[in-house]
Amino acid sequence: MREIDIYQVDAFTDVPFGGNPAGVVPDASGLSEDTMQKIAREMNLSETAFVVDTRGKGPADFDVRFFTPLNEVDLCGHATIGAFWLLAETGVIPPGKNEVRVTQSTGAGVLPVDIVFGCEGTPARVMMTQVPPRRLGELSLDEIAELERILGAPQGSILGFERARPQIVSTGLPDLIAPVSSREALLSMRPNMAALTDFCNQRKVISVHCFSMETLDPRATVHCRDFSPAVGIPEESATGTASGATGGFLVMNGLIPLEEPVTRIICEQGHVMRRPSVIQVEIHMAHEDPQSILSVRVGGSAATVIKGKIRIP
């Protein structure tokens, strides 16, 4: 039997038991796809990241694969934050004077990851770059009404948001971004997960990411909930990829003031699950034009809560 190191890292929080937990295998060299899937199922977290150090050997510094308990996905925001926080914390990525940039090869392409170190040489923040947002579709009024019923949302709470309809937006993964008229309506949702799985599969989206512009923290921009039953995650306490897509949605639909060259957004999530999360989003633009987005960065802090070894054949 072979033993490998495995960790649980809570991402998008600075304290244990907050944020979104991710499994991280910092050295997945030689692991087969089947073994990685079994480890992810054993961890039973929304995602587990498997890292291989490829510095000097490939197109990126690290090769990273992400598995839910059910299947592999191209990209995962909170598992990226957790994985690179751990690599910085354990010294695999040494500290620099300011931000240290490395690259990860993922199913969504080769993407930069920036680590900000504190004065003691420990990580303070990890920011992952996502691809510029693409609008892949918009729901009809009939589809919005169906979505309200499936989510158990108050009638008219999504239809009633008149400034933008729900849209499928991708910054690496296709997410359905759905604005909701109030935080009360958002928190009242009790989705029919079987029906929502079918709804997502029919539209080929990873999640339905709902947000309200009414927040608990006055410094936050939006309060969010994310439902991803189609990939085995009924609800997630922090969702990095969908937060990037939400930032793109807010900018492209003119829902927030723009700042040149970077519009900063704070997403709060996970409160209904008693795992409060803070996700920082940066929208980089060529100029103050909603259609001139150059890139999206998503990140925050993390806390390593479990270190162990797993035995594999």
PDB file of C-alpha atoms in Angstrom:
ATOM      1  CA  MET A   1       0.000   0.000   0.000  1.00  0.00           C
ATOM      2  CA  ARG A   2       1.182   3.503  -0.837  1.00  0.00           C
ATOM      3  CA  GLU A   3       0.576   6.435   1.515  1.00  0.00           C
ATOM      4  CA  ILE A   4       0.128   9.975   0.190  1.00  0.00           C
ATOM      5  CA  ASP A   5      -0.374  13.271   2.005  1.00  0.00           C
ATOM      6  CA  ILE A   6      -3.847  14.763   1.902  1.00  0.00           C
ATOM      7  CA  TYR A   7      -5.241  17.955   3.425  1.00  0.00           C
ATOM      8  CA  GLN A   8      -8.524  19.725   3.956  1.00  0.00           C
ATOM      9  CA  VAL A   9      -8.345  23.475   3.432  1.00  0.00           C
ATOM     10  CA  ASP A  10     -11.246  25.846   4.111  1.00  0.00           C
ATOM     11  CA  ALA A  11     -11.180  28.445   1.331  1.00  0.00           C
ATOM     12  CA  PHE A  12     -12.577  31.986   1.295  1.00  0.00           C
ATOM     13  CA  THR A  13     -12.290  32.366   5.057  1.00  0.00           C
ATOM     14  CA  ASP A  14      -9.575  33.229   7.546  1.00  0.00           C
ATOM     15  CA  VAL A  15     -10.843  30.916  10.308  1.00  0.00           C
ATOM     16  CA  PRO A  16     -11.400  27.141  10.473  1.00  0.00           C
ATOM     17  CA  PHE A  17     -14.934  25.853   9.880  1.00  0.00           C
ATOM     18  CA  GLY A  18     -15.860  28.786   7.652  1.00  0.00           C
ATOM     19  CA  GLY A  19     -15.711  29.125   3.898  1.00  0.00           C
ATOM     20  CA  ASN A  20     -15.809  26.115   1.599  1.00  0.00           C
ATOM     21  CA  PRO A  21     -13.733  23.011   2.415  1.00  0.00           C
ATOM     22  CA  ALA A  22     -11.624  21.489  -0.346  1.00  0.00           C
ATOM     23  CA  GLY A  23      -9.534  18.370  -0.384  1.00  0.00           C
ATOM     24  CA  VAL A  24      -5.961  18.882  -1.581  1.00  0.00           C
ATOM     25  CA  VAL A  25      -3.425  16.251  -2.606  1.00  0.00           C
ATOM     26  CA  PRO A  26      -0.257  18.366  -3.009  1.00  0.00           C
ATOM     27  CA  ASP A  27       1.699  15.599  -4.786  1.00  0.00           C
ATOM     28  CA  ALA A  28      -0.517  13.525  -7.046  1.00  0.00           C
ATOM     29  CA  SER A  29       2.338  12.177  -9.169  1.00  0.00           C
ATOM     30  CA  GLY A  30       1.543   8.749 -10.565  1.00  0.00           C
ATOM     31  CA  LEU A  31      -2.097   8.671  -9.478  1.00  0.00           C
ATOM     32  CA  SER A  32      -4.503   7.302 -12.055  1.00  0.00           C
ATOM     33  CA  GLU A  33      -7.743   9.059 -12.929  1.00  0.00           C
ATOM     34  CA  ASP A  34      -9.675   6.213 -11.298  1.00  0.00           C
ATOM     35  CA  THR A  35      -7.688   6.579  -8.062  1.00  0.00           C
ATOM     36  CA  MET A  36      -8.215  10.333  -8.001  1.00  0.00           C
ATOM     37  CA  GLN A  37     -11.946   9.836  -8.428  1.00  0.00           C
ATOM     38  CA  LYS A  38     -12.009   7.307  -5.587  1.00  0.00           C
ATOM     39  CA  ILE A  39     -10.084   9.656  -3.288  1.00  0.00           C
ATOM     40  CA  ALA A  40     -12.511  12.482  -4.073  1.00  0.00           C
ATOM     41  CA  ARG A  41     -15.426  10.181  -3.310  1.00  0.00           C
ATOM     42  CA  GLU A  42     -13.762   9.118  -0.054  1.00  0.00           C
ATOM     43  CA  MET A  43     -13.196  12.748   0.981  1.00  0.00           C
ATOM     44  CA  ASN A  44     -16.834  13.502   0.068  1.00  0.00           C
ATOM     45  CA  LEU A  45     -16.157  17.231  -0.259  1.00  0.00           C
ATOM     46  CA  SER A  46     -17.546  19.295  -3.099  1.00  0.00           C
ATOM     47  CA  GLU A  47     -14.135  19.171  -4.828  1.00  0.00           C
ATOM     48  CA  THR A  48     -10.692  17.718  -4.272  1.00  0.00           C
ATOM     49  CA  ALA A  49      -7.663  19.151  -6.097  1.00  0.00           C
ATOM     50  CA  PHE A  50      -4.817  16.926  -7.272  1.00  0.00           C
ATOM     51  CA  VAL A  51      -1.552  18.791  -7.894  1.00  0.00           C
ATOM     52  CA  VAL A  52       1.548  17.769  -9.835  1.00  0.00           C
ATOM     53  CA  ASP A  53       4.605  20.047  -9.802  1.00  0.00           C
ATOM     54  CA  THR A  54       5.605  20.504 -13.455  1.00  0.00           C
ATOM     55  CA  ARG A  55       7.980  23.470 -13.090  1.00  0.00           C
ATOM     56  CA  GLY A  56      10.475  23.289 -15.930  1.00  0.00           C
ATOM     57  CA  LYS A  57       8.683  20.329 -17.490  1.00  0.00           C
ATOM     58  CA  GLY A  58       5.501  21.624 -19.077  1.00  0.00           C
ATOM     59  CA  PRO A  59       3.478  24.632 -20.230  1.00  0.00           C
ATOM     60  CA  ALA A  60       2.603  25.568 -16.627  1.00  0.00           C
ATOM     61  CA  ASP A  61       4.219  25.436 -13.193  1.00  0.00           C
ATOM     62  CA  PHE A  62       1.627  23.023 -11.833  1.00  0.00           C
ATOM     63  CA  ASP A  63      -0.850  20.608 -13.342  1.00  0.00           C
ATOM     64  CA  VAL A  64      -4.095  20.590 -11.346  1.00  0.00           C
ATOM     65  CA  ARG A  65      -7.130  18.323 -11.752  1.00  0.00           C
ATOM     66  CA  PHE A  66     -10.391  18.744  -9.871  1.00  0.00           C
ATOM     67  CA  PHE A  67     -12.834  15.996  -8.916  1.00  0.00           C
ATOM     68  CA  THR A  68     -16.232  16.119  -7.260  1.00  0.00           C
ATOM     69  CA  PRO A  69     -17.441  12.893  -5.606  1.00  0.00           C
ATOM     70  CA  LEU A  70     -19.150  12.093  -8.934  1.00  0.00           C
ATOM     71  CA  ASN A  71     -16.886  13.310 -11.740  1.00  0.00           C
ATOM     72  CA  GLU A  72     -14.007  15.478 -12.900  1.00  0.00           C
ATOM     73  CA  VAL A  73     -14.613  19.180 -13.624  1.00  0.00           C
ATOM     74  CA  ASP A  74     -12.424  21.515 -15.676  1.00  0.00           C
ATOM     75  CA  LEU A  75     -11.925  24.149 -12.993  1.00  0.00           C
ATOM     76  CA  CYS A  76     -12.803  24.837  -9.369  1.00  0.00           C
ATOM     77  CA  GLY A  77     -12.326  28.197  -7.703  1.00  0.00           C
ATOM     78  CA  HIS A  78     -12.322  27.314  -4.020  1.00  0.00           C
ATOM     79  CA  ALA A  79     -10.138  24.215  -4.558  1.00  0.00           C
ATOM     80  CA  THR A  80      -7.659  26.372  -6.500  1.00  0.00           C
ATOM     81  CA  ILE A  81      -7.497  28.853  -3.614  1.00  0.00           C
ATOM     82  CA  GLY A  82      -7.116  25.999  -1.119  1.00  0.00           C
ATOM     83  CA  ALA A  83      -4.455  24.186  -3.152  1.00  0.00           C
ATOM     84  CA  PHE A  84      -2.212  27.188  -3.748  1.00  0.00           C
ATOM     85  CA  TRP A  85      -2.667  28.465  -0.199  1.00  0.00           C
ATOM     86  CA  LEU A  86      -1.369  25.086   0.991  1.00  0.00           C
ATOM     87  CA  LEU A  87       1.558  25.089  -1.490  1.00  0.00           C
ATOM     88  CA  ALA A  88       2.560  28.546  -0.219  1.00  0.00           C
ATOM     89  CA  GLU A  89       2.019  27.621   3.436  1.00  0.00           C
ATOM     90  CA  THR A  90       4.204  24.503   3.180  1.00  0.00           C
ATOM     91  CA  GLY A  91       6.988  26.283   1.264  1.00  0.00           C
ATOM     92  CA  VAL A  92       6.503  24.518  -2.061  1.00  0.00           C
ATOM     93  CA  ILE A  93       5.963  28.024  -3.443  1.00  0.00           C
ATOM     94  CA  PRO A  94       8.493  30.277  -1.642  1.00  0.00           C
ATOM     95  CA  PRO A  95       7.513  33.802  -0.592  1.00  0.00           C
ATOM     96  CA  GLY A  96       8.404  36.890  -2.594  1.00  0.00           C
ATOM     97  CA  LYS A  97       8.477  40.598  -1.870  1.00  0.00           C
ATOM     98  CA  ASN A  98       5.042  41.285  -3.319  1.00  0.00           C
ATOM     99  CA  GLU A  99       2.781  38.983  -5.309  1.00  0.00           C
ATOM    100  CA  VAL A 100       4.253  35.722  -6.541  1.00  0.00           C
ATOM    101  CA  ARG A 101       2.745  34.533  -9.814  1.00  0.00           C
ATOM    102  CA  VAL A 102       2.631  30.878 -10.832  1.00  0.00           C
ATOM    103  CA  THR A 103       0.556  29.136 -13.474  1.00  0.00           C
ATOM    104  CA  GLN A 104      -1.734  26.128 -13.341  1.00  0.00           C
ATOM    105  CA  SER A 105      -2.679  23.873 -16.227  1.00  0.00           C
ATOM    106  CA  THR A 106      -6.386  22.959 -15.916  1.00  0.00           C
ATOM    107  CA  GLY A 107      -9.176  21.627 -18.060  1.00  0.00           C
ATOM    108  CA  ALA A 108     -10.084  25.281 -18.709  1.00  0.00           C
ATOM    109  CA  GLY A 109      -6.567  26.120 -19.944  1.00  0.00           C
ATOM    110  CA  VAL A 110      -3.361  27.506 -18.456  1.00  0.00           C
ATOM    111  CA  LEU A 111      -4.305  30.129 -15.872  1.00  0.00           C
ATOM    112  CA  PRO A 112      -2.212  32.408 -13.613  1.00  0.00           C
ATOM    113  CA  VAL A 113      -2.476  32.239  -9.819  1.00  0.00           C
ATOM    114  CA  ASP A 114      -1.110  35.085  -7.684  1.00  0.00           C
ATOM    115  CA  ILE A 115      -0.114  34.623  -4.036  1.00  0.00           C
ATOM    116  CA  VAL A 116       0.201  37.649  -1.766  1.00  0.00           C
ATOM    117  CA  PHE A 117       2.516  37.005   1.189  1.00  0.00           C
ATOM    118  CA  GLY A 118       2.382  38.786   4.545  1.00  0.00           C
ATOM    119  CA  CYS A 119       5.344  40.313   6.367  1.00  0.00           C
ATOM    120  CA  GLU A 120       6.179  36.984   8.041  1.00  0.00           C
ATOM    121  CA  GLY A 121       6.395  35.141   4.732  1.00  0.00           C
ATOM    122  CA  THR A 122       3.077  33.357   5.168  1.00  0.00           C
ATOM    123  CA  PRO A 123       0.294  33.549   2.571  1.00  0.00           C
ATOM    124  CA  ALA A 124      -2.238  36.338   3.048  1.00  0.00           C
ATOM    125  CA  ARG A 125      -4.338  36.008  -0.104  1.00  0.00           C
ATOM    126  CA  VAL A 126      -4.549  33.847  -3.219  1.00  0.00           C
ATOM    127  CA  MET A 127      -6.066  35.228  -6.436  1.00  0.00           C
ATOM    128  CA  MET A 128      -6.801  33.024  -9.434  1.00  0.00           C
ATOM    129  CA  THR A 129      -7.197  34.409 -12.943  1.00  0.00           C
ATOM    130  CA  GLN A 130     -10.193  33.247 -14.926  1.00  0.00           C
ATOM    131  CA  VAL A 131     -10.919  33.750 -18.603  1.00  0.00           C
ATOM    132  CA  PRO A 132     -12.925  36.831 -19.620  1.00  0.00           C
ATOM    133  CA  PRO A 133     -16.670  36.232 -19.150  1.00  0.00           C
ATOM    134  CA  ARG A 134     -18.748  34.978 -22.066  1.00  0.00           C
ATOM    135  CA  ARG A 135     -22.539  35.136 -22.224  1.00  0.00           C
ATOM    136  CA  LEU A 136     -23.762  31.780 -23.497  1.00  0.00           C
ATOM    137  CA  GLY A 137     -27.511  32.309 -23.286  1.00  0.00           C
ATOM    138  CA  GLU A 138     -30.424  33.961 -21.524  1.00  0.00           C
ATOM    139  CA  LEU A 139     -33.574  32.457 -20.004  1.00  0.00           C
ATOM    140  CA  SER A 140     -37.000  33.188 -21.450  1.00  0.00           C
ATOM    141  CA  LEU A 141     -39.816  34.410 -19.208  1.00  0.00           C
ATOM    142  CA  ASP A 142     -41.326  30.902 -19.186  1.00  0.00           C
ATOM    143  CA  GLU A 143     -37.980  29.409 -18.174  1.00  0.00           C
ATOM    144  CA  ILE A 144     -37.606  31.968 -15.381  1.00  0.00           C
ATOM    145  CA  ALA A 145     -41.051  31.057 -14.039  1.00  0.00           C
ATOM    146  CA  GLU A 146     -40.072  27.379 -14.158  1.00  0.00           C
ATOM    147  CA  LEU A 147     -36.808  28.152 -12.343  1.00  0.00           C
ATOM    148  CA  GLU A 148     -38.707  29.988  -9.593  1.00  0.00           C
ATOM    149  CA  ARG A 149     -40.904  26.932  -9.036  1.00  0.00           C
ATOM    150  CA  ILE A 150     -37.941  24.549  -8.973  1.00  0.00           C
ATOM    151  CA  LEU A 151     -35.973  26.736  -6.542  1.00  0.00           C
ATOM    152  CA  GLY A 152     -38.967  27.181  -4.253  1.00  0.00           C
ATOM    153  CA  ALA A 153     -38.511  30.933  -4.659  1.00  0.00           C
ATOM    154  CA  PRO A 154     -41.360  33.367  -3.981  1.00  0.00           C
ATOM    155  CA  GLN A 155     -43.346  33.979  -7.147  1.00  0.00           C
ATOM    156  CA  GLY A 156     -41.978  36.966  -9.023  1.00  0.00           C
ATOM    157  CA  SER A 157     -38.737  37.198  -7.038  1.00  0.00           C
ATOM    158  CA  ILE A 158     -36.634  36.368 -10.128  1.00  0.00           C
ATOM    159  CA  LEU A 159     -39.125  37.525 -12.751  1.00  0.00           C
ATOM    160  CA  GLY A 160     -39.399  40.744 -10.769  1.00  0.00           C
ATOM    161  CA  PHE A 161     -35.732  41.673 -11.183  1.00  0.00           C
ATOM    162  CA  GLU A 162     -36.285  43.868 -14.224  1.00  0.00           C
ATOM    163  CA  ARG A 163     -32.760  45.153 -14.883  1.00  0.00           C
ATOM    164  CA  ALA A 164     -31.403  41.810 -16.136  1.00  0.00           C
ATOM    165  CA  ARG A 165     -32.706  38.327 -16.855  1.00  0.00           C
ATOM    166  CA  PRO A 166     -30.841  35.215 -15.675  1.00  0.00           C
ATOM    167  CA  GLN A 167     -27.999  34.452 -18.061  1.00  0.00           C
ATOM    168  CA  ILE A 168     -25.558  31.613 -18.611  1.00  0.00           C
ATOM    169  CA  VAL A 169     -22.098  33.108 -18.113  1.00  0.00           C
ATOM    170  CA  SER A 170     -18.737  31.351 -18.256  1.00  0.00           C
ATOM    171  CA  THR A 171     -15.343  32.392 -16.912  1.00  0.00           C
ATOM    172  CA  GLY A 172     -14.158  28.802 -17.308  1.00  0.00           C
ATOM    173  CA  LEU A 173     -17.329  26.898 -16.449  1.00  0.00           C
ATOM    174  CA  PRO A 174     -20.902  27.652 -17.587  1.00  0.00           C
ATOM    175  CA  ASP A 175     -22.984  28.898 -14.655  1.00  0.00           C
ATOM    176  CA  LEU A 176     -26.540  30.197 -14.712  1.00  0.00           C
ATOM    177  CA  ILE A 177     -26.444  33.550 -12.902  1.00  0.00           C
ATOM    178  CA  ALA A 178     -29.863  34.462 -11.482  1.00  0.00           C
ATOM    179  CA  PRO A 179     -30.509  37.845  -9.810  1.00  0.00           C
ATOM    180  CA  VAL A 180     -33.148  37.806  -7.062  1.00  0.00           C
ATOM    181  CA  SER A 181     -35.188  40.806  -5.936  1.00  0.00           C
ATOM    182  CA  SER A 182     -34.410  40.515  -2.194  1.00  0.00           C
ATOM    183  CA  ARG A 183     -32.163  38.699   0.264  1.00  0.00           C
ATOM    184  CA  GLU A 184     -35.275  37.462   2.071  1.00  0.00           C
ATOM    185  CA  ALA A 185     -36.444  35.733  -1.114  1.00  0.00           C
ATOM    186  CA  LEU A 186     -32.966  34.314  -1.672  1.00  0.00           C
ATOM    187  CA  LEU A 187     -32.721  32.858   1.831  1.00  0.00           C
ATOM    188  CA  SER A 188     -36.213  31.355   1.609  1.00  0.00           C
ATOM    189  CA  MET A 189     -35.324  29.084  -1.340  1.00  0.00           C
ATOM    190  CA  ARG A 190     -35.742  25.346  -0.826  1.00  0.00           C
ATOM    191  CA  PRO A 191     -34.922  23.793  -4.212  1.00  0.00           C
ATOM    192  CA  ASN A 192     -36.273  20.575  -5.657  1.00  0.00           C
ATOM    193  CA  MET A 193     -32.846  19.073  -6.296  1.00  0.00           C
ATOM    194  CA  ALA A 194     -33.993  16.344  -8.708  1.00  0.00           C
ATOM    195  CA  ALA A 195     -35.847  18.867 -10.866  1.00  0.00           C
ATOM    196  CA  LEU A 196     -32.940  21.320 -10.642  1.00  0.00           C
ATOM    197  CA  THR A 197     -30.518  18.617 -11.792  1.00  0.00           C
ATOM    198  CA  ASP A 198     -32.639  18.071 -14.903  1.00  0.00           C
ATOM    199  CA  PHE A 199     -32.925  21.837 -15.459  1.00  0.00           C
ATOM    200  CA  CYS A 200     -29.109  22.224 -15.306  1.00  0.00           C
ATOM    201  CA  ASN A 201     -28.399  19.193 -17.485  1.00  0.00           C
ATOM    202  CA  GLN A 202     -30.835  20.364 -20.161  1.00  0.00           C
ATOM    203  CA  ARG A 203     -29.012  23.693 -20.361  1.00  0.00           C
ATOM    204  CA  LYS A 204     -25.533  22.217 -19.850  1.00  0.00           C
ATOM    205  CA  VAL A 205     -24.698  24.394 -16.842  1.00  0.00           C
ATOM    206  CA  ILE A 206     -22.691  23.458 -13.756  1.00  0.00           C
ATOM    207  CA  SER A 207     -24.704  25.471 -11.250  1.00  0.00           C
ATOM    208  CA  VAL A 208     -27.504  27.928 -10.644  1.00  0.00           C
ATOM    209  CA  HIS A 209     -25.876  30.827  -8.811  1.00  0.00           C
ATOM    210  CA  CYS A 210     -28.449  33.165  -7.267  1.00  0.00           C
ATOM    211  CA  PHE A 211     -27.636  36.569  -5.809  1.00  0.00           C
ATOM    212  CA  SER A 212     -29.297  39.526  -4.145  1.00  0.00           C
ATOM    213  CA  MET A 213     -27.878  43.025  -4.004  1.00  0.00           C
ATOM    214  CA  GLU A 214     -29.078  43.247  -0.392  1.00  0.00           C
ATOM    215  CA  THR A 215     -26.124  42.177   1.766  1.00  0.00           C
ATOM    216  CA  LEU A 216     -25.442  41.454   5.413  1.00  0.00           C
ATOM    217  CA  ASP A 217     -22.097  43.272   5.412  1.00  0.00           C
ATOM    218  CA  PRO A 218     -22.433  46.821   4.030  1.00  0.00           C
ATOM    219  CA  ARG A 219     -19.000  46.425   2.428  1.00  0.00           C
ATOM    220  CA  ALA A 220     -20.219  43.474   0.320  1.00  0.00           C
ATOM    221  CA  THR A 221     -21.656  43.860  -3.176  1.00  0.00           C
ATOM    222  CA  VAL A 222     -23.912  40.801  -3.368  1.00  0.00           C
ATOM    223  CA  HIS A 223     -25.225  38.000  -1.167  1.00  0.00           C
ATOM    224  CA  CYS A 224     -25.146  34.646  -2.987  1.00  0.00           C
ATOM    225  CA  ARG A 225     -26.333  31.055  -2.897  1.00  0.00           C
ATOM    226  CA  ASP A 226     -25.072  28.368  -5.285  1.00  0.00           C
ATOM    227  CA  PHE A 227     -26.884  25.141  -6.196  1.00  0.00           C
ATOM    228  CA  SER A 228     -24.983  22.481  -8.181  1.00  0.00           C
ATOM    229  CA  PRO A 229     -26.865  19.175  -7.800  1.00  0.00           C
ATOM    230  CA  ALA A 230     -26.009  18.149 -11.378  1.00  0.00           C
ATOM    231  CA  VAL A 231     -22.387  17.603 -10.244  1.00  0.00           C
ATOM    232  CA  GLY A 232     -23.324  16.166  -6.850  1.00  0.00           C
ATOM    233  CA  ILE A 233     -23.302  19.400  -4.785  1.00  0.00           C
ATOM    234  CA  PRO A 234     -26.775  20.369  -3.531  1.00  0.00           C
ATOM    235  CA  GLU A 235     -25.515  23.692  -2.166  1.00  0.00           C
ATOM    236  CA  GLU A 236     -22.045  25.176  -1.838  1.00  0.00           C
ATOM    237  CA  SER A 237     -20.852  27.652   0.788  1.00  0.00           C
ATOM    238  CA  ALA A 238     -18.379  29.471  -1.514  1.00  0.00           C
ATOM    239  CA  THR A 239     -18.050  29.188  -5.280  1.00  0.00           C
ATOM    240  CA  GLY A 240     -15.056  30.808  -6.936  1.00  0.00           C
ATOM    241  CA  THR A 241     -15.827  30.179 -10.599  1.00  0.00           C
ATOM    242  CA  ALA A 242     -19.455  31.278 -10.287  1.00  0.00           C
ATOM    243  CA  SER A 243     -18.363  34.367  -8.331  1.00  0.00           C
ATOM    244  CA  GLY A 244     -16.182  35.345 -11.289  1.00  0.00           C
ATOM    245  CA  ALA A 245     -19.136  34.808 -13.617  1.00  0.00           C
ATOM    246  CA  THR A 246     -21.307  36.884 -11.258  1.00  0.00           C
ATOM    247  CA  GLY A 247     -18.777  39.720 -11.379  1.00  0.00           C
ATOM    248  CA  GLY A 248     -18.904  39.593 -15.165  1.00  0.00           C
ATOM    249  CA  PHE A 249     -22.717  39.547 -15.075  1.00  0.00           C
ATOM    250  CA  LEU A 250     -22.840  42.609 -12.795  1.00  0.00           C
ATOM    251  CA  VAL A 251     -20.474  44.572 -15.020  1.00  0.00           C
ATOM    252  CA  MET A 252     -21.900  43.524 -18.399  1.00  0.00           C
ATOM    253  CA  ASN A 253     -25.461  44.332 -17.306  1.00  0.00           C
ATOM    254  CA  GLY A 254     -24.588  47.696 -15.773  1.00  0.00           C
ATOM    255  CA  LEU A 255     -25.686  46.739 -12.249  1.00  0.00           C
ATOM    256  CA  ILE A 256     -22.725  48.305 -10.425  1.00  0.00           C
ATOM    257  CA  PRO A 257     -20.548  51.400 -10.899  1.00  0.00           C
ATOM    258  CA  LEU A 258     -17.380  50.750 -12.909  1.00  0.00           C
ATOM    259  CA  GLU A 259     -13.870  51.768 -11.924  1.00  0.00           C
ATOM    260  CA  GLU A 260     -10.952  51.926 -14.309  1.00  0.00           C
ATOM    261  CA  PRO A 261      -8.855  49.808 -14.635  1.00  0.00           C
ATOM    262  CA  VAL A 262     -10.216  47.426 -11.944  1.00  0.00           C
ATOM    263  CA  THR A 263     -13.745  47.089 -10.611  1.00  0.00           C
ATOM    264  CA  ARG A 264     -13.684  45.288  -7.259  1.00  0.00           C
ATOM    265  CA  ILE A 265     -16.619  43.201  -6.033  1.00  0.00           C
ATOM    266  CA  ILE A 266     -17.155  41.368  -2.747  1.00  0.00           C
ATOM    267  CA  CYS A 267     -19.448  38.341  -2.709  1.00  0.00           C
ATOM    268  CA  GLU A 268     -20.740  36.964   0.594  1.00  0.00           C
ATOM    269  CA  GLN A 269     -22.000  33.382   0.593  1.00  0.00           C
ATOM    270  CA  GLY A 270     -22.546  30.387   2.871  1.00  0.00           C
ATOM    271  CA  HIS A 271     -24.365  32.107   5.724  1.00  0.00           C
ATOM    272  CA  VAL A 272     -27.451  29.914   5.350  1.00  0.00           C
ATOM    273  CA  MET A 273     -25.114  26.902   5.709  1.00  0.00           C
ATOM    274  CA  ARG A 274     -23.396  28.401   8.786  1.00  0.00           C
ATOM    275  CA  ARG A 275     -20.128  28.591   6.845  1.00  0.00           C
ATOM    276  CA  PRO A 276     -19.789  32.310   6.048  1.00  0.00           C
ATOM    277  CA  SER A 277     -17.496  33.070   3.130  1.00  0.00           C
ATOM    278  CA  VAL A 278     -15.982  36.185   1.592  1.00  0.00           C
ATOM    279  CA  ILE A 279     -14.997  36.017  -2.074  1.00  0.00           C
ATOM    280  CA  GLN A 280     -13.073  38.881  -3.666  1.00  0.00           C
ATOM    281  CA  VAL A 281     -13.588  39.495  -7.389  1.00  0.00           C
ATOM    282  CA  GLU A 282     -11.583  41.851  -9.584  1.00  0.00           C
ATOM    283  CA  ILE A 283     -12.796  42.758 -13.062  1.00  0.00           C
ATOM    284  CA  HIS A 284      -9.967  44.192 -15.165  1.00  0.00           C
ATOM    285  CA  MET A 285     -11.090  46.394 -18.064  1.00  0.00           C
ATOM    286  CA  ALA A 286      -9.396  48.262 -20.897  1.00  0.00           C
ATOM    287  CA  HIS A 287     -11.616  51.282 -20.133  1.00  0.00           C
ATOM    288  CA  GLU A 288     -14.955  52.003 -18.498  1.00  0.00           C
ATOM    289  CA  ASP A 289     -16.945  49.999 -21.008  1.00  0.00           C
ATOM    290  CA  PRO A 290     -18.904  46.938 -19.761  1.00  0.00           C
ATOM    291  CA  GLN A 291     -17.880  45.039 -22.881  1.00  0.00           C
ATOM    292  CA  SER A 292     -14.135  45.711 -22.521  1.00  0.00           C
ATOM    293  CA  ILE A 293     -13.360  43.126 -19.824  1.00  0.00           C
ATOM    294  CA  LEU A 294      -9.809  41.840 -20.179  1.00  0.00           C
ATOM    295  CA  SER A 295      -9.678  39.350 -17.296  1.00  0.00           C
ATOM    296  CA  VAL A 296     -11.280  38.284 -14.042  1.00  0.00           C
ATOM    297  CA  ARG A 297      -9.477  37.464 -10.796  1.00  0.00           C
ATOM    298  CA  VAL A 298     -11.160  35.692  -7.887  1.00  0.00           C
ATOM    299  CA  GLY A 299      -9.691  34.915  -4.507  1.00  0.00           C
ATOM    300  CA  GLY A 300      -9.388  35.356  -0.798  1.00  0.00           C
ATOM    301  CA  SER A 301      -7.757  33.743   2.191  1.00  0.00           C
ATOM    302  CA  ALA A 302      -7.922  30.179   3.526  1.00  0.00           C
ATOM    303  CA  ALA A 303      -7.323  28.035   6.608  1.00  0.00           C
ATOM    304  CA  THR A 304      -5.758  24.554   6.629  1.00  0.00           C
ATOM    305  CA  VAL A 305      -7.774  22.430   9.077  1.00  0.00           C
ATOM    306  CA  ILE A 306      -6.810  18.779   8.486  1.00  0.00           C
ATOM    307  CA  LYS A 307      -3.553  17.043   7.547  1.00  0.00           C
ATOM    308  CA  GLY A 308      -3.368  13.299   7.104  1.00  0.00           C
ATOM    309  CA  LYS A 309      -2.317  10.383   4.957  1.00  0.00           C
ATOM    310  CA  ILE A 310      -4.466   8.210   2.761  1.00  0.00           C
ATOM    311  CA  ARG A 311      -3.536   4.648   1.852  1.00  0.00           C
ATOM    312  CA  ILE A 312      -4.028   3.528  -1.735  1.00  0.00           C
ATOM    313  CA  PRO A 313      -3.244   0.262  -3.522  1.00  0.00           C
TER     314      PRO A 313
END
